[in-house]
Coordinates of C-alpha atoms in Angstrom, one line a residue:
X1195 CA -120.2 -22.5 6.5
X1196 CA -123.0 -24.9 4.5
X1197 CA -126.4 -23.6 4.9
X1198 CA -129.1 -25.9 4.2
X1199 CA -132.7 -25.2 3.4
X1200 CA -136.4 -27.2 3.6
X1201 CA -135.0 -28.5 0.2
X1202 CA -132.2 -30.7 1.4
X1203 CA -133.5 -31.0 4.8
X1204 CA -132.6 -34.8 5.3
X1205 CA -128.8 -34.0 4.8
X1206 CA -129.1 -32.3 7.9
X1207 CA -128.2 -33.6 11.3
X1208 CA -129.0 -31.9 14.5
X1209 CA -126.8 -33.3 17.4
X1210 CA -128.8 -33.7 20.6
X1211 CA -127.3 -32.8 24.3
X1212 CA -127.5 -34.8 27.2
X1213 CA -126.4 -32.6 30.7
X1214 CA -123.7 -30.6 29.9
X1215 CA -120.7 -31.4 32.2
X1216 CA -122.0 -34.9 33.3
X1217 CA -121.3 -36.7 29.8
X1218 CA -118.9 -39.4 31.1
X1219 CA -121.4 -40.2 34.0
X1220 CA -124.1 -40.6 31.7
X1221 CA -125.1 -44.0 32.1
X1222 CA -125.2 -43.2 35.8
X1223 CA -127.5 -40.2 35.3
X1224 CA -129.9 -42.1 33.4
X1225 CA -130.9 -44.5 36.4
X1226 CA -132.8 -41.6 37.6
X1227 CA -134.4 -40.7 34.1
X1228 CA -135.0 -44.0 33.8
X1229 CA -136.9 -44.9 37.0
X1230 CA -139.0 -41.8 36.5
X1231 CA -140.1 -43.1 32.9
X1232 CA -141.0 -46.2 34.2
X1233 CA -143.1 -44.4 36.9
X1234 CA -145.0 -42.3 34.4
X1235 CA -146.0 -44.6 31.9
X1236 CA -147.4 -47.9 34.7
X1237 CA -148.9 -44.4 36.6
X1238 CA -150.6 -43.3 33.5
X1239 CA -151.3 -46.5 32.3
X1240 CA -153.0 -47.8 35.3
X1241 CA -155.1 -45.1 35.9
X1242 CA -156.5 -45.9 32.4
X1243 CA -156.9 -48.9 32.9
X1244 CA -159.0 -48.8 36.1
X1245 CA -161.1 -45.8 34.5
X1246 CA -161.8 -48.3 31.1
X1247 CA -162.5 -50.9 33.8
X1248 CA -164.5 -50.0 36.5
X1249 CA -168.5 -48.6 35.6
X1250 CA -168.3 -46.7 38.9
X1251 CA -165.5 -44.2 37.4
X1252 CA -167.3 -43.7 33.8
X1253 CA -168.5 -39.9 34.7
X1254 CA -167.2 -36.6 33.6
X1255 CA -164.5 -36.3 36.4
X1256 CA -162.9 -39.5 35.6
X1257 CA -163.1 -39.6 31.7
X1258 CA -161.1 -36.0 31.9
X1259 CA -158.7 -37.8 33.7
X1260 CA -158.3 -40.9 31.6
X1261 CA -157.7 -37.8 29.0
X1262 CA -154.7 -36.3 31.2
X1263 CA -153.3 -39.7 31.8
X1264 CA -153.7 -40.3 27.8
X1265 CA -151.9 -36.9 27.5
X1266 CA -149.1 -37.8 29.5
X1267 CA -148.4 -41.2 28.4
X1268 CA -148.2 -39.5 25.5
X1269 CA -145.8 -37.1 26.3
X1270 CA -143.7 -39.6 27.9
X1271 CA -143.3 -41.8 25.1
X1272 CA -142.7 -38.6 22.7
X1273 CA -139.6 -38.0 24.9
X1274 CA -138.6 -41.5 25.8
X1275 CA -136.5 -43.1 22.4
X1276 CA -134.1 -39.7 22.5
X1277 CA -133.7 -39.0 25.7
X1278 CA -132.6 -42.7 26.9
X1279 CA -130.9 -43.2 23.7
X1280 CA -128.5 -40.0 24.1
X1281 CA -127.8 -41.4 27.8
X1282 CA -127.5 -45.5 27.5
X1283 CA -125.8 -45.4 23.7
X1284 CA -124.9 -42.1 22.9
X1285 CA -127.4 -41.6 20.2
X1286 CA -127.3 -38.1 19.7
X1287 CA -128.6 -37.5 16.0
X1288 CA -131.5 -36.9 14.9
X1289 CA -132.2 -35.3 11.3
X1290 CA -134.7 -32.1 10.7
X1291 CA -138.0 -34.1 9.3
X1292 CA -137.9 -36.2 12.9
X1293 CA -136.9 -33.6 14.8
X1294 CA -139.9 -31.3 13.6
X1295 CA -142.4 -34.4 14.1
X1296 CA -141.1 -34.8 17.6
X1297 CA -141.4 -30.9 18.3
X1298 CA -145.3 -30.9 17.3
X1299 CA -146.0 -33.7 19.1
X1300 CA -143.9 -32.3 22.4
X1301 CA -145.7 -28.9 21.8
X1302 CA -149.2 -30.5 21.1
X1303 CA -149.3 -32.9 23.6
X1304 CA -148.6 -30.0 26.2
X1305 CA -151.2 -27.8 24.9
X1306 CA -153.4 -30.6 24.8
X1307 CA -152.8 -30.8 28.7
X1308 CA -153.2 -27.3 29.3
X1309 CA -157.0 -27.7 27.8
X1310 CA -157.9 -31.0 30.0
X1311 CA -157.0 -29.2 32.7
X1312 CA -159.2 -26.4 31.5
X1313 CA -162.1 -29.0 31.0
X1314 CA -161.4 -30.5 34.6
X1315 CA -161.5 -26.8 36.4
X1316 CA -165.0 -26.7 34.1
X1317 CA -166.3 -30.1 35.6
X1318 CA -165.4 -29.1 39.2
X1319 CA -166.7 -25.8 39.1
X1320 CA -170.4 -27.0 37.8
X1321 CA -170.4 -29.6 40.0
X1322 CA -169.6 -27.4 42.9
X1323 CA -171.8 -24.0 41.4
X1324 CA -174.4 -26.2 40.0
X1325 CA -174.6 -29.8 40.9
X1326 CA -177.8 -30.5 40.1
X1327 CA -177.3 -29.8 36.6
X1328 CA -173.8 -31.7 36.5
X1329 CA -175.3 -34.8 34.6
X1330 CA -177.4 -32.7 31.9
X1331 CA -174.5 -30.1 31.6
X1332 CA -171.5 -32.9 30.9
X1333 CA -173.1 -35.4 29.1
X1334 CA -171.1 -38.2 27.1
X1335 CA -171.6 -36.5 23.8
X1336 CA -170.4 -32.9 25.2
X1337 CA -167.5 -34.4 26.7
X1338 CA -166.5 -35.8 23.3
X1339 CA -166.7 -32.5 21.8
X1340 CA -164.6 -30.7 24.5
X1341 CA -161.9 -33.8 23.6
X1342 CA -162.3 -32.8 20.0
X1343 CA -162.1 -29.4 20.2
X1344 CA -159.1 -29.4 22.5
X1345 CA -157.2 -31.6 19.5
X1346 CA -158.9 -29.0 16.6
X1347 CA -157.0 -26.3 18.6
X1348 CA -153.7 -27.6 19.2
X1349 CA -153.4 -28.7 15.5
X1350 CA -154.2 -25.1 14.3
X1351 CA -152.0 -23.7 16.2
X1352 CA -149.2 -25.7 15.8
X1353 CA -149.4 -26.1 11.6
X1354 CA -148.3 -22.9 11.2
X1355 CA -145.5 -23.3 13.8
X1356 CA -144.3 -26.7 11.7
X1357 CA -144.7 -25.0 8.4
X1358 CA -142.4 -21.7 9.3
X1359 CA -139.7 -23.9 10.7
X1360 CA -139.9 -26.2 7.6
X1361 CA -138.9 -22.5 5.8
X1362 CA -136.1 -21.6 7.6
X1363 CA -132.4 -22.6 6.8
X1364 CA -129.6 -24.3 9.1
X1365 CA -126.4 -24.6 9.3
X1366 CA -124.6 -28.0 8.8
X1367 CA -123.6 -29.7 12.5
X1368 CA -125.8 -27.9 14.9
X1369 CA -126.1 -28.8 18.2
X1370 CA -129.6 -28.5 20.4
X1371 CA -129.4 -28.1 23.8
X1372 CA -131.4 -30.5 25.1
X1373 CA -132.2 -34.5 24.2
X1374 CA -135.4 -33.6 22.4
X1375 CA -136.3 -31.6 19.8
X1376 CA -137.9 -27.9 21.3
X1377 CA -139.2 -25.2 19.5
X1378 CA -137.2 -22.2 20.8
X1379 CA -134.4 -24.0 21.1
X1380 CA -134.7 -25.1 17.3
X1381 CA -135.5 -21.8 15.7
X1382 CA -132.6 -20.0 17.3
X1383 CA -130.5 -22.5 15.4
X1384 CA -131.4 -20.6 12.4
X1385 CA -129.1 -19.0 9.6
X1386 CA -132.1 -17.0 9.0
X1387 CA -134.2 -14.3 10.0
X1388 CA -136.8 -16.1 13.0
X1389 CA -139.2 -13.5 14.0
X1390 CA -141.6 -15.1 12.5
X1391 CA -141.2 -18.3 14.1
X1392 CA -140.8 -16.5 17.0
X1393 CA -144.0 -14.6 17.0
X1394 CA -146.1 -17.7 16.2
X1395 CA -144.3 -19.8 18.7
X1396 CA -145.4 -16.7 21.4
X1397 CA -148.8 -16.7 19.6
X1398 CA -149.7 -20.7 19.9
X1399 CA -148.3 -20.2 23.6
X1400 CA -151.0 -17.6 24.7
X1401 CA -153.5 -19.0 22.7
X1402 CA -153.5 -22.3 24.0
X1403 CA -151.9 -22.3 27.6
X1404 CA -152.2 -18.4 27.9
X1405 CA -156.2 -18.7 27.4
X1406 CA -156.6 -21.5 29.9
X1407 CA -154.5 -20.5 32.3
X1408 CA -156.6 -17.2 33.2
X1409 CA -159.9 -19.3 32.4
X1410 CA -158.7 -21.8 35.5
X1411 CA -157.9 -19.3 37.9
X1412 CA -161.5 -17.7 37.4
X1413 CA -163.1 -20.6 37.4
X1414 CA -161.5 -21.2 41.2
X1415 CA -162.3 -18.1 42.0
X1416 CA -166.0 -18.6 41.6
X1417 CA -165.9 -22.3 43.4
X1418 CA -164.2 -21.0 46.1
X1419 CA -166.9 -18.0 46.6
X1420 CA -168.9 -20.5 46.1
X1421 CA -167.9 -23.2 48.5
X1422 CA -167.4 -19.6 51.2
X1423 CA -171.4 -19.7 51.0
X1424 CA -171.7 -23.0 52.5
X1425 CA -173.5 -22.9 55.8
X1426 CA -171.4 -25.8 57.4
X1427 CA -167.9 -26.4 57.9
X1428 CA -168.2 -30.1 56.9
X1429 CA -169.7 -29.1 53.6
X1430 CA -167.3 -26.4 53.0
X1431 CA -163.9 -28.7 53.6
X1432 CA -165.9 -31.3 51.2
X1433 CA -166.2 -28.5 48.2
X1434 CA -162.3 -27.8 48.6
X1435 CA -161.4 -31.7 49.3
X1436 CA -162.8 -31.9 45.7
X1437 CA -160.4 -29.6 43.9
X1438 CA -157.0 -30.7 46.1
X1439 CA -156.0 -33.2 43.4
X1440 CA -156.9 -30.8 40.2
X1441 CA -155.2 -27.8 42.1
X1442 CA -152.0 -30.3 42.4
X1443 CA -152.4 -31.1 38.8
X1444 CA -152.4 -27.7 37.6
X1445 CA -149.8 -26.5 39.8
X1446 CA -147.0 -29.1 38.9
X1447 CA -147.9 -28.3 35.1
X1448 CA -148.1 -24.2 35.0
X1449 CA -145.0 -23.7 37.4
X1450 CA -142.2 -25.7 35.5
X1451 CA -143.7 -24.5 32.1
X1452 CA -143.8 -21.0 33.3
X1453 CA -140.3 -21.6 34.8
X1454 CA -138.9 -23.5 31.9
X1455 CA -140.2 -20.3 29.4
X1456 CA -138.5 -17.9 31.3
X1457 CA -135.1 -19.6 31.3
X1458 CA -135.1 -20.0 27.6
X1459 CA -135.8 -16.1 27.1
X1460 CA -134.6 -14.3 29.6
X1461 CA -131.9 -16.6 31.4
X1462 CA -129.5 -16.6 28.4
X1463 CA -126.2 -16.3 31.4
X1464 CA -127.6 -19.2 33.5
X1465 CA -125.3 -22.2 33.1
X1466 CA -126.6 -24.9 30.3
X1467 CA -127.0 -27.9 32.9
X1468 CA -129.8 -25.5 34.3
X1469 CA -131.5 -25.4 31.1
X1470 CA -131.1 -29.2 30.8
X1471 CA -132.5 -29.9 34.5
X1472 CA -135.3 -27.4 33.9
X1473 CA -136.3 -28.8 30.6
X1474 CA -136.5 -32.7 31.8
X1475 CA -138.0 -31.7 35.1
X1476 CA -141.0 -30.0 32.7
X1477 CA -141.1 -33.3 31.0
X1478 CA -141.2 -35.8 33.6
X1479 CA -142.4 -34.1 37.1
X1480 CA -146.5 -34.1 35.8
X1481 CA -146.3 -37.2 33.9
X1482 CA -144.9 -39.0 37.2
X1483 CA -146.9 -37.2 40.0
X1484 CA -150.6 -36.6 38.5
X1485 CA -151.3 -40.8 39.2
X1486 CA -149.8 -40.2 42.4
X1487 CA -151.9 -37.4 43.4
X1488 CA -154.9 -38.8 41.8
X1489 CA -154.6 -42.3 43.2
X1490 CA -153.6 -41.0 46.7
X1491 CA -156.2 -38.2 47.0
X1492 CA -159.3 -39.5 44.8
X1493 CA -161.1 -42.5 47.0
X1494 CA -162.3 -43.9 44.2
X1495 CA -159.6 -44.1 42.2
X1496 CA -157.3 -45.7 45.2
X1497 CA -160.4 -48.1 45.4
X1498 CA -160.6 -49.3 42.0
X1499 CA -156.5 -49.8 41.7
X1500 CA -156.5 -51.8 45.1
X1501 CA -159.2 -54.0 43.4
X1502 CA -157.1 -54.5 40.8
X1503 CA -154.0 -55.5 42.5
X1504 CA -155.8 -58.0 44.8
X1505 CA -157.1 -60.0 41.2
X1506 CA -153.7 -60.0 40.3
X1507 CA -152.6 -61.6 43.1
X1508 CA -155.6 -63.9 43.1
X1509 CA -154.4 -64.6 39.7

């Protein structure tokens, strides 16, 4: 067996995997893929589009949100070139240099999430707890530094996570089990000893979406014992109207990366097209639905995008 290193890393070739079982009815799989792509990146890119647009939506609330749509444009278009070329043209390699790039981006960009939707649990529990110190609290400037921060974070964590994998050697003709480039499933690839790799990949997780999961769920805690202290009922189902769409957000993003974490580890006996659905429904599910929720449930957002539409037409 050939065992390559970081020295001769562009002779090798990692094979990527479409879903196992279903390779002759690829094409037809991909229609799905394929719609739901298309879904995510208009979604995403209309919301950012009405929130650059309109001077109604430039406030704290919204410019988080034009940073989750950001995100998952993002994350779509990280995925997008592999996993439609694997399905339409059978595209499957990818060498160790691209497939490293696309594995800190995939990881970053989902950190990145995690921390907007940190900063969006922040914005709705001041302006809930303490709304008449919303506008002097989240100001343009400290909104730009929560951005900032959040990017600081994600590219400290995950330099070290690029740099160990870079270290490790591979055999030739490896096969990954998914049609992008993911972090456990690369390092377990390895002719090498991993521990390391694996300890930093379990240390960027629970310092990035292991910190802001606990913060959220606090920060809840207190708006909703906050919102409970409410003299009337009108007021009280306006506090939680509020947070519907954020709760949606964070729920569609924690439960399939929760899900999809445990199946890597612990559900080595679960069939690989399981893996593969698992692993594409992390992908696609908050990238497609968060414009959804947002445009259904946020007024103001449904406003603007109706606005748009009819100048369209007009047009």
């Amino acid at each position: 067996m050939l065992v390559l290193n970081n020295t001769n890393a562009q002779l090798l070739t990692f094979f990527l995997t479409g879903i196992p079982g279903l390779r002759a009815a690829q094409v037809w799989v991909s229609i799905p893929f394929c719609l739901l792509y298309v879904i995510a990146l208009s979604g995403n890119s209309m919301i950012l589009f009405v929130v650059l647009r309109e001077q109604n939506l430039h406030e704290p609330m919204y410019y988080f949100l034009s940073m989750l749509s950001a995100i998952d444009l993002s994350l779509s278009l990280c995925t997008l070139p592999t996993t439609l070329g694997v399905f339409w043209f059978e595209a499957r390699e990818i060498t160790l240099n691209a497939c490293i790039a696309q594995m800190f981006f995939l990881h970053g960009f989902t950190f990145m999430e995690s921390g907007v939707l940190l900063a969006m649990a922040f914005d709705r529990f001041v302006a809930i707890c303490d709304p008449l110190r919303y506008a002097t609290i989240l100001t343009n400037a400290r909104i730009a530094q929560i951005g900032i921060s959040m990017l600081i974070r994600n590219v400290a964590v995950m330099l070290p996570v690029v740099l160990f994998v870079k270290r490790l050697s591979f055999c030739r003709a490896v096969a990954l089990s998914h049609s992008y480039c993911y972090h456990v499933d690369l390092i377990q690839l390895s002719c090498t000893d991993n521990r390391i790799n694996s300890i930093l990949g379990l240390f960027a997780l629970f310092s990035t979406t292991g910190f802001d999961c606990p913060c959220i769920l606090i920060s809840y805690v207190l708006i909703i014992r906050s919102v409970l202290n409410i003299a009337s009922s009108e007021g009280r189902q306006k506090g939680f109207n509020t947070c519907i769409s954020h709760i949606s957000a964070v729920a569609i993003f924690y439960i399939p990366l929760i899900s999809l974490s445990l199946v890597h580890r612990y559900g080595h006996s679960a069939p690989l097209f399981v893996h593969t659905i698992m692993a594409n429904v992390f992908l696609l599910i908050p990238p497609v639905l968060n414009p959804i929720i947002y445009s259904v449930k946020t007024k103001q957002i449904r406003k603007a995008i109706v606005r748009v539409l009819i100048q369209k037409q007009q047009i």
